[in-house]
Amino acid sequence: MPTTPQRPPKIAVLPGDGIGHEVLEQGLRVLAAVAPDVTYEHFDFGAERYLRDGTTLPDSALERFRTEFDCIYLGALGDPRVPSNVHAKDILLGSRFKLDLYINFRPVRLLDARYCPLKYKRPEDIDFVVFRENTEGLYTGIGGQFKRDTPDEIAIEQEINTRKGVERIIRAAFEWADTHGKTKMCMSDKANAMRHGHELWQRVYKLVAAEYPRIQASHLYVDVLTMRMVQAPEEFEVIVTNNLFGDIVTDLGAAIQGGIGLAASGNLHPGRVGLYEPVHGSAPDIAGKGIANPFAAILTAGMMLGQLGRPEDERRIGDAVGACLLAGHVTRELGGTLRTAEAGTAVLDALSAQA
Ligand code: ATP
């Protein structure tokens, strides 16, 4: 999956809305310390720009992302002044679909047991990766409404599962597992109730799994998966699932790893520019107060470096955030007293202490 550019990496920075600006600022400080050769260009796509001139994400910008950049580093999107959040949909879903970023890559790793809501679970018990299909399923908007606002109203939402789409996400998960020394794969669907699309998942999963005999391939219906993630998260190394179930189980993953302020994600298509973002949203309730937790954005920066072929830099950033958690150098929602910028400084201090 990692692309290794010949020239210094070039990152498109989209702080977006709300706390996106605050957390990305800290992520960029950490990137500057760990990878000083990386270059950046800032883009102002977000609610402010949309309200000013109606721009969401022009095709010309997408084309530049595709051809000139190695990564897109996104803060968060969403603003109460745009109730429909049309700008957020255009920018986020637009890049996912138009850049065909079919992998939503979400590591779930507990860095410090004290932040885990599950009893007796240690960091070694919660360390897995979810591959969520990112371009199909129930999130394509295909469907319609009939007899709207009448007692006979009908609303249909169609789930899209293509052979190509199912196969490539399953293959990506196995490929990643194989290259990262993992031996356990779990595919999750609801084939007992959704007999057409999810039966396709079952068939394709078996076919691809046969190509990776070293990896133990299991299957769980999604209701059982969510139970096992709470009861025995140590059972999992790699999970692959569809768009809707992936959305849900990755938020559950964020909760068991210590909260949404610690969860990083990548939207990927091997060999192409990827879009990396903290899992949390723009959090309008705390935006501008300087109290947002920047760790998810900082871990996301680490993930970008890992995907750029610098796993040692990714490990250093993860360790630095882990050291901050251990020392209690955390923001308020994790029980600490640090403000956003102070939490960024704490990570920089922890990085210096590693040297
Ligand atoms: P959406 O997810 O729809 O974009 P949102 O920003 O309100 O919207 P979440 O990101 O799920 O949703 O956040 C829910 C709440 O969690 C926020 O309102 C905020 O109070 C808190 N929160 C989210 N991210 C952080 C963070 N980085 N630091 C501290 N608190 C956060």
CSV table of C-alpha atoms and ligand atoms in Angstrom, one decimal:
chain,number,residue,atom,x,y,z
A,1,MET,CA,0.0,0.0,0.0
A,2,PRO,CA,2.7,2.6,0.8
A,3,THR,CA,3.8,4.8,-2.0
A,4,THR,CA,7.4,5.9,-1.9
A,5,PRO,CA,7.9,9.2,-3.7
A,6,GLN,CA,11.3,10.0,-5.3
A,7,ARG,CA,11.0,13.7,-4.5
A,8,PRO,CA,10.2,15.1,-1.0
A,9,PRO,CA,6.6,14.3,-0.1
A,10,LYS,CA,4.1,17.0,-0.9
A,11,ILE,CA,1.0,17.3,1.3
A,12,ALA,CA,-2.2,19.2,0.5
A,13,VAL,CA,-3.5,20.6,3.8
A,14,LEU,CA,-7.3,21.2,4.2
A,15,PRO,CA,-8.0,22.3,7.8
A,16,GLY,CA,-11.7,22.5,6.9
A,17,ASP,CA,-14.1,23.7,9.7
A,18,GLY,CA,-14.3,24.0,13.5
A,19,ILE,CA,-11.6,22.2,15.5
A,20,GLY,CA,-10.1,21.0,12.2
A,21,HIS,CA,-8.0,24.1,12.1
A,22,GLU,CA,-6.9,23.7,15.7
A,23,VAL,CA,-5.9,20.1,15.6
A,24,LEU,CA,-4.2,20.2,12.2
A,25,GLU,CA,-2.0,23.1,13.4
A,26,GLN,CA,-0.6,20.7,16.0
A,27,GLY,CA,-0.3,17.8,13.5
A,28,LEU,CA,1.8,20.1,11.2
A,29,ARG,CA,4.1,21.1,14.1
A,30,VAL,CA,4.8,17.4,14.7
A,31,LEU,CA,5.3,16.7,11.0
A,32,ALA,CA,7.7,19.6,10.8
A,33,ALA,CA,9.7,18.1,13.7
A,34,VAL,CA,9.7,14.5,12.4
A,35,ALA,CA,9.8,15.0,8.7
A,36,PRO,CA,11.3,18.5,7.9
A,37,ASP,CA,11.7,17.7,4.2
A,38,VAL,CA,7.9,17.5,3.6
A,39,THR,CA,6.4,20.4,1.7
A,40,TYR,CA,2.8,21.7,2.0
A,41,GLU,CA,0.2,23.7,0.3
A,42,HIS,CA,-2.8,25.0,2.2
A,43,PHE,CA,-6.4,25.0,0.7
A,44,ASP,CA,-9.3,26.9,2.2
A,45,PHE,CA,-12.1,24.6,1.2
A,46,GLY,CA,-14.7,24.4,3.9
A,47,ALA,CA,-17.7,26.3,5.3
A,48,GLU,CA,-16.2,29.7,5.3
A,49,ARG,CA,-15.2,29.5,1.6
A,50,TYR,CA,-18.6,28.0,0.7
A,51,LEU,CA,-20.5,30.8,2.4
A,52,ARG,CA,-18.2,33.4,0.8
A,53,ASP,CA,-18.4,32.2,-2.9
A,54,GLY,CA,-20.3,28.9,-3.1
A,55,THR,CA,-17.1,26.9,-3.8
A,56,THR,CA,-17.0,23.4,-2.3
A,57,LEU,CA,-14.3,21.3,-4.1
A,58,PRO,CA,-13.6,22.4,-7.7
A,59,ASP,CA,-12.6,19.7,-10.2
A,60,SER,CA,-9.4,21.6,-10.9
A,61,ALA,CA,-8.3,21.2,-7.3
A,62,LEU,CA,-9.1,17.5,-7.4
A,63,GLU,CA,-7.0,17.2,-10.5
A,64,ARG,CA,-4.1,18.9,-8.7
A,65,PHE,CA,-4.5,16.6,-5.7
A,66,ARG,CA,-4.4,13.6,-8.1
A,67,THR,CA,-1.3,14.7,-10.0
A,68,GLU,CA,0.8,16.9,-7.7
A,69,PHE,CA,0.4,15.6,-4.2
A,70,ASP,CA,1.2,12.5,-2.2
A,71,CYS,CA,-1.3,13.0,0.5
A,72,ILE,CA,-4.3,15.2,1.5
A,73,TYR,CA,-4.4,16.0,5.2
A,74,LEU,CA,-7.9,17.0,6.2
A,75,GLY,CA,-9.0,18.5,9.6
A,76,ALA,CA,-12.8,18.1,9.8
A,77,LEU,CA,-15.8,19.3,7.9
A,78,GLY,CA,-19.2,20.5,9.3
A,79,ASP,CA,-20.5,23.9,10.3
A,80,PRO,CA,-23.9,24.8,11.8
A,81,ARG,CA,-24.1,27.8,9.4
A,82,VAL,CA,-24.5,25.3,6.6
A,83,PRO,CA,-27.3,23.2,8.0
A,84,SER,CA,-27.3,20.8,5.0
A,85,ASN,CA,-23.5,20.4,5.2
A,86,VAL,CA,-23.6,20.3,1.5
A,87,HIS,CA,-20.0,21.6,1.4
A,88,ALA,CA,-18.8,18.7,3.7
A,89,LYS,CA,-20.5,16.1,1.5
A,90,ASP,CA,-19.1,17.6,-1.7
A,91,ILE,CA,-15.5,17.8,-0.3
A,92,LEU,CA,-15.4,14.5,1.6
A,93,LEU,CA,-17.6,12.3,-0.5
A,94,GLY,CA,-16.5,14.1,-3.6
A,95,SER,CA,-12.9,13.2,-3.0
A,96,ARG,CA,-13.7,9.6,-1.8
A,97,PHE,CA,-15.7,8.9,-4.9
A,98,LYS,CA,-13.9,10.9,-7.5
A,99,LEU,CA,-10.4,9.8,-6.4
A,100,ASP,CA,-11.9,6.3,-6.0
A,101,LEU,CA,-10.5,6.0,-2.4
A,102,TYR,CA,-12.1,2.6,-1.8
A,103,ILE,CA,-10.3,1.7,1.4
A,104,ASN,CA,-11.2,3.4,4.7
A,105,PHE,CA,-8.2,2.3,6.8
A,106,ARG,CA,-8.8,2.6,10.5
A,107,PRO,CA,-6.3,1.2,13.0
A,108,VAL,CA,-7.7,0.5,16.5
A,109,ARG,CA,-4.9,0.5,19.0
A,110,LEU,CA,-5.2,1.0,22.7
A,111,LEU,CA,-2.2,3.1,23.7
A,112,ASP,CA,-2.9,3.2,27.5
A,113,ALA,CA,-5.2,0.9,29.5
A,114,ARG,CA,-6.5,3.7,31.6
A,115,TYR,CA,-8.3,5.3,28.7
A,116,CYS,CA,-10.1,2.0,27.7
A,117,PRO,CA,-13.8,1.7,28.8
A,118,LEU,CA,-13.5,-2.1,28.8
A,119,LYS,CA,-12.5,-3.8,32.1
A,120,TYR,CA,-9.1,-5.5,32.3
A,121,LYS,CA,-8.1,-4.9,28.7
A,122,ARG,CA,-4.5,-4.0,28.1
A,123,PRO,CA,-2.8,-2.4,25.1
A,124,GLU,CA,-1.8,-5.8,23.7
A,125,ASP,CA,-5.5,-6.8,23.7
A,126,ILE,CA,-6.7,-4.0,21.5
A,127,ASP,CA,-4.6,-3.7,18.4
A,128,PHE,CA,-6.3,-4.4,15.1
A,129,VAL,CA,-7.1,-2.7,11.8
A,130,VAL,CA,-10.4,-2.3,10.1
A,131,PHE,CA,-10.7,-2.1,6.3
A,132,ARG,CA,-14.0,-0.5,5.5
A,133,GLU,CA,-15.3,-0.4,1.9
A,134,ASN,CA,-15.5,3.3,1.1
A,135,THR,CA,-17.2,3.7,-2.3
A,136,GLU,CA,-20.3,1.4,-2.4
A,137,GLY,CA,-22.7,-0.2,-0.1
A,138,LEU,CA,-25.6,1.9,1.3
A,139,TYR,CA,-23.7,5.2,0.9
A,140,THR,CA,-24.1,5.9,-2.8
A,141,GLY,CA,-27.4,7.7,-2.5
A,142,ILE,CA,-29.1,5.4,-4.9
A,143,GLY,CA,-32.8,5.1,-4.2
A,144,GLY,CA,-35.8,7.4,-4.0
A,145,GLN,CA,-38.9,8.6,-2.3
A,146,PHE,CA,-42.4,8.1,-3.6
A,147,LYS,CA,-45.6,9.8,-2.3
A,148,ARG,CA,-43.4,12.0,-0.1
A,149,ASP,CA,-45.2,13.6,2.9
A,150,THR,CA,-48.2,11.4,2.5
A,151,PRO,CA,-49.3,8.5,4.7
A,152,ASP,CA,-48.4,6.2,1.8
A,153,GLU,CA,-44.8,7.4,1.6
A,154,ILE,CA,-42.2,5.0,0.4
A,155,ALA,CA,-38.4,5.5,0.8
A,156,ILE,CA,-36.0,3.2,-0.8
A,157,GLU,CA,-32.2,3.1,-0.2
A,158,GLN,CA,-30.3,0.6,-2.3
A,159,GLU,CA,-27.2,-1.2,-1.3
A,160,ILE,CA,-24.6,-1.5,-4.1
A,161,ASN,CA,-22.2,-4.4,-4.0
A,162,THR,CA,-20.1,-4.9,-7.1
A,163,ARG,CA,-17.9,-7.9,-7.7
A,164,LYS,CA,-15.0,-5.5,-8.5
A,165,GLY,CA,-15.7,-3.4,-5.4
A,166,VAL,CA,-16.0,-6.3,-3.0
A,167,GLU,CA,-13.0,-8.1,-4.3
A,168,ARG,CA,-10.7,-5.1,-4.2
A,169,ILE,CA,-11.4,-4.2,-0.6
A,170,ILE,CA,-11.1,-7.9,0.5
A,171,ARG,CA,-7.9,-8.2,-1.4
A,172,ALA,CA,-6.5,-5.0,0.0
A,173,ALA,CA,-7.1,-6.3,3.5
A,174,PHE,CA,-5.4,-9.6,2.9
A,175,GLU,CA,-2.5,-7.9,1.1
A,176,TRP,CA,-2.0,-5.6,4.1
A,177,ALA,CA,-2.3,-8.5,6.5
A,178,ASP,CA,0.3,-10.5,4.5
A,179,THR,CA,2.8,-7.7,4.3
A,180,HIS,CA,2.4,-6.8,8.0
A,181,GLY,CA,2.9,-10.2,9.4
A,182,LYS,CA,-0.8,-10.6,10.5
A,183,THR,CA,-2.3,-14.1,10.6
A,184,LYS,CA,-6.0,-13.5,11.4
A,185,MET,CA,-8.6,-12.0,9.1
A,186,CYS,CA,-12.3,-11.6,9.9
A,187,MET,CA,-14.9,-10.6,7.3
A,188,SER,CA,-18.2,-9.3,8.6
A,189,ASP,CA,-21.5,-9.1,6.8
A,190,LYS,CA,-25.2,-10.0,7.4
A,191,ALA,CA,-25.6,-12.7,4.8
A,192,ASN,CA,-28.1,-14.5,6.9
A,193,ALA,CA,-30.6,-11.6,6.3
A,194,MET,CA,-29.2,-9.8,3.2
A,195,ARG,CA,-29.0,-12.8,0.9
A,196,HIS,CA,-28.0,-11.2,-2.3
A,197,GLY,CA,-25.3,-8.6,-1.8
A,198,HIS,CA,-23.8,-10.2,1.3
A,199,GLU,CA,-23.7,-13.7,-0.3
A,200,LEU,CA,-21.5,-12.1,-2.9
A,201,TRP,CA,-19.2,-11.0,-0.1
A,202,GLN,CA,-19.1,-14.5,1.3
A,203,ARG,CA,-18.2,-16.1,-2.1
A,204,VAL,CA,-15.5,-13.5,-3.0
A,205,TYR,CA,-14.1,-13.7,0.5
A,206,LYS,CA,-13.6,-17.5,0.2
A,207,LEU,CA,-12.0,-17.2,-3.2
A,208,VAL,CA,-9.5,-14.5,-2.1
A,209,ALA,CA,-8.8,-16.2,1.2
A,210,ALA,CA,-7.7,-19.3,-0.6
A,211,GLU,CA,-4.8,-17.3,-2.1
A,212,TYR,CA,-3.5,-16.5,1.4
A,213,PRO,CA,-3.2,-19.9,3.1
A,214,ARG,CA,-1.0,-18.4,5.8
A,215,ILE,CA,-3.8,-16.2,7.1
A,216,GLN,CA,-6.6,-17.7,9.1
A,217,ALA,CA,-9.8,-16.4,7.5
A,218,SER,CA,-12.9,-16.3,9.7
A,219,HIS,CA,-16.3,-14.8,9.4
A,220,LEU,CA,-18.8,-13.1,11.8
A,221,TYR,CA,-22.2,-11.7,11.2
A,222,VAL,CA,-21.9,-8.0,12.2
A,223,ASP,CA,-24.1,-8.3,15.3
A,224,VAL,CA,-21.8,-11.0,16.6
A,225,LEU,CA,-18.7,-8.9,15.6
A,226,THR,CA,-19.8,-6.0,17.7
A,227,MET,CA,-20.3,-8.2,20.7
A,228,ARG,CA,-16.9,-9.8,20.3
A,229,MET,CA,-15.2,-6.5,19.8
A,230,VAL,CA,-16.4,-5.6,23.3
A,231,GLN,CA,-16.0,-9.0,25.0
A,232,ALA,CA,-12.8,-10.2,23.3
A,233,PRO,CA,-11.1,-7.6,21.1
A,234,GLU,CA,-7.9,-9.6,21.4
A,235,GLU,CA,-9.4,-12.0,18.9
A,236,PHE,CA,-8.9,-9.6,16.0
A,237,GLU,CA,-6.0,-8.5,13.8
A,238,VAL,CA,-7.7,-7.4,10.6
A,239,ILE,CA,-11.4,-6.9,10.0
A,240,VAL,CA,-12.8,-6.3,6.5
A,241,THR,CA,-16.4,-5.2,6.0
A,242,ASN,CA,-18.8,-3.0,4.0
A,243,ASN,CA,-19.4,0.7,4.1
A,244,LEU,CA,-22.3,0.9,6.6
A,245,PHE,CA,-21.0,-1.8,9.0
A,246,GLY,CA,-17.5,-0.4,8.7
A,247,ASP,CA,-18.8,3.0,9.7
A,248,ILE,CA,-20.4,1.6,12.8
A,249,VAL,CA,-17.7,-0.8,13.9
A,250,THR,CA,-14.9,1.8,13.5
A,251,ASP,CA,-16.7,4.1,15.8
A,252,LEU,CA,-17.0,1.3,18.3
A,253,GLY,CA,-13.3,0.7,17.7
A,254,ALA,CA,-12.6,4.4,18.5
A,255,ALA,CA,-14.5,4.1,21.7
A,256,ILE,CA,-12.5,1.0,22.9
A,257,GLN,CA,-9.2,2.6,22.0
A,258,GLY,CA,-9.9,5.5,24.3
A,259,GLY,CA,-12.2,7.8,22.4
A,260,ILE,CA,-12.7,9.7,19.3
A,261,GLY,CA,-9.9,12.1,20.1
A,262,LEU,CA,-7.4,9.3,19.6
A,263,ALA,CA,-8.7,7.8,16.3
A,264,ALA,CA,-6.9,8.3,13.0
A,265,SER,CA,-8.0,7.2,9.5
A,266,GLY,CA,-6.9,7.1,5.9
A,267,ASN,CA,-9.0,7.0,2.7
A,268,LEU,CA,-6.8,5.1,0.3
A,269,HIS,CA,-6.3,3.6,-3.1
A,270,PRO,CA,-2.9,2.0,-3.4
A,271,GLY,CA,-0.6,3.9,-5.7
A,272,ARG,CA,-2.8,7.1,-5.6
A,273,VAL,CA,-3.0,10.2,-3.5
A,274,GLY,CA,-4.7,9.3,-0.2
A,275,LEU,CA,-6.9,11.4,2.1
A,276,TYR,CA,-6.0,11.3,5.8
A,277,GLU,CA,-8.2,12.6,8.6
A,278,PRO,CA,-8.9,12.3,12.3
A,279,VAL,CA,-12.1,10.3,12.8
A,280,HIS,CA,-13.7,13.0,14.8
A,281,GLY,CA,-15.8,15.8,13.3
A,282,SER,CA,-15.6,19.6,13.5
A,283,ALA,CA,-17.1,19.6,17.0
A,284,PRO,CA,-18.8,23.0,16.8
A,285,ASP,CA,-19.5,22.9,20.5
A,286,ILE,CA,-15.8,23.3,21.4
A,287,ALA,CA,-14.5,25.0,18.2
A,288,GLY,CA,-12.4,28.1,18.9
A,289,LYS,CA,-12.0,27.4,22.6
A,290,GLY,CA,-8.5,25.8,22.2
A,291,ILE,CA,-9.5,22.7,24.1
A,292,ALA,CA,-9.8,20.1,21.3
A,293,ASN,CA,-7.6,17.0,21.6
A,294,PRO,CA,-5.0,17.1,18.8
A,295,PHE,CA,-3.8,13.5,19.3
A,296,ALA,CA,-6.0,12.0,16.6
A,297,ALA,CA,-4.7,14.5,14.1
A,298,ILE,CA,-1.2,13.9,15.2
A,299,LEU,CA,-1.6,10.1,14.9
A,300,THR,CA,-3.1,10.7,11.4
A,301,ALA,CA,0.1,12.6,10.5
A,302,GLY,CA,2.0,9.6,11.6
A,303,MET,CA,-0.2,7.3,9.5
A,304,MET,CA,0.6,9.5,6.4
A,305,LEU,CA,4.3,9.1,7.0
A,306,GLY,CA,3.9,5.4,7.4
A,307,GLN,CA,2.0,5.2,4.1
A,308,LEU,CA,4.7,7.3,2.5
A,309,GLY,CA,7.2,4.5,3.3
A,310,ARG,CA,8.4,5.9,6.6
A,311,PRO,CA,7.2,3.4,9.2
A,312,GLU,CA,9.9,4.4,11.7
A,313,ASP,CA,8.5,8.0,11.8
A,314,GLU,CA,5.0,6.6,12.3
A,315,ARG,CA,6.2,4.5,15.2
A,316,ARG,CA,8.0,7.5,16.8
A,317,ILE,CA,4.8,9.6,16.6
A,318,GLY,CA,2.7,6.8,18.1
A,319,ASP,CA,5.2,6.3,20.9
A,320,ALA,CA,5.3,10.0,21.6
A,321,VAL,CA,1.5,10.2,21.9
A,322,GLY,CA,1.6,7.0,24.1
A,323,ALA,CA,4.1,8.7,26.4
A,324,CYS,CA,1.9,11.7,26.8
A,325,LEU,CA,-1.1,9.4,27.7
A,326,LEU,CA,1.1,7.6,30.2
A,327,ALA,CA,2.2,10.8,31.8
A,328,GLY,CA,-1.3,12.2,31.9
A,329,HIS,CA,-0.4,15.0,29.5
A,330,VAL,CA,-3.8,15.1,27.9
A,331,THR,CA,-6.7,17.4,27.1
A,332,ARG,CA,-9.8,17.8,29.3
A,333,GLU,CA,-12.0,15.2,27.7
A,334,LEU,CA,-9.4,12.6,28.7
A,335,GLY,CA,-9.3,14.0,32.2
A,336,GLY,CA,-6.3,16.2,31.8
A,337,THR,CA,-5.8,20.0,31.9
A,338,LEU,CA,-3.8,20.6,28.7
A,339,ARG,CA,-5.1,23.0,26.0
A,340,THR,CA,-4.8,22.0,22.3
A,341,ALA,CA,-1.4,23.7,21.7
A,342,GLU,CA,0.0,22.5,25.0
A,343,ALA,CA,-0.9,18.9,24.1
A,344,GLY,CA,1.0,19.5,20.8
A,345,THR,CA,4.0,20.7,22.7
A,346,ALA,CA,3.8,17.7,25.0
A,347,VAL,CA,4.1,15.4,21.9
A,348,LEU,CA,7.0,17.5,20.6
A,349,ASP,CA,8.7,17.1,24.1
A,350,ALA,CA,8.1,13.4,24.1
A,351,LEU,CA,9.6,13.2,20.6
A,352,SER,CA,12.7,15.1,21.8
A,353,ALA,CA,13.0,12.7,24.8
A,354,GLN,CA,13.2,9.8,22.4
A,355,ALA,CA,16.4,11.0,20.7
B,1,ATP,P1,-19.8,15.0,12.9
B,1,ATP,O1,-19.2,13.8,13.4
B,1,ATP,O2,-21.2,14.9,12.4
B,1,ATP,O3,-18.9,15.7,11.9
B,1,ATP,P2,-19.4,16.4,15.4
B,1,ATP,O4,-18.1,17.1,15.3
B,1,ATP,O5,-20.4,17.0,16.3
B,1,ATP,O6,-20.0,16.1,14.1
B,1,ATP,P3,-18.0,14.2,16.6
B,1,ATP,O7,-16.7,14.4,16.0
B,1,ATP,O8,-18.4,12.8,16.6
B,1,ATP,O9,-19.1,14.9,16.0
B,1,ATP,O10,-17.9,14.7,18.1
B,1,ATP,C1,-18.8,14.6,19.0
B,1,ATP,C2,-18.4,15.4,20.2
B,1,ATP,O11,-17.2,14.8,20.8
B,1,ATP,C3,-18.1,16.8,19.9
B,1,ATP,O12,-19.2,17.6,19.8
B,1,ATP,C4,-17.1,17.2,21.0
B,1,ATP,O13,-17.7,17.6,22.1
B,1,ATP,C5,-16.3,15.9,21.2
B,1,ATP,N1,-15.1,15.8,20.4
B,1,ATP,C6,-14.9,15.4,19.1
B,1,ATP,N2,-13.7,15.5,18.8
B,1,ATP,C7,-13.0,16.0,19.8
B,1,ATP,C8,-11.6,16.3,20.1
B,1,ATP,N3,-10.7,16.2,19.1
B,1,ATP,N4,-11.3,16.8,21.3
B,1,ATP,C9,-12.2,16.9,22.2
B,1,ATP,N5,-13.5,16.6,22.1
B,1,ATP,C10,-13.9,16.2,20.9
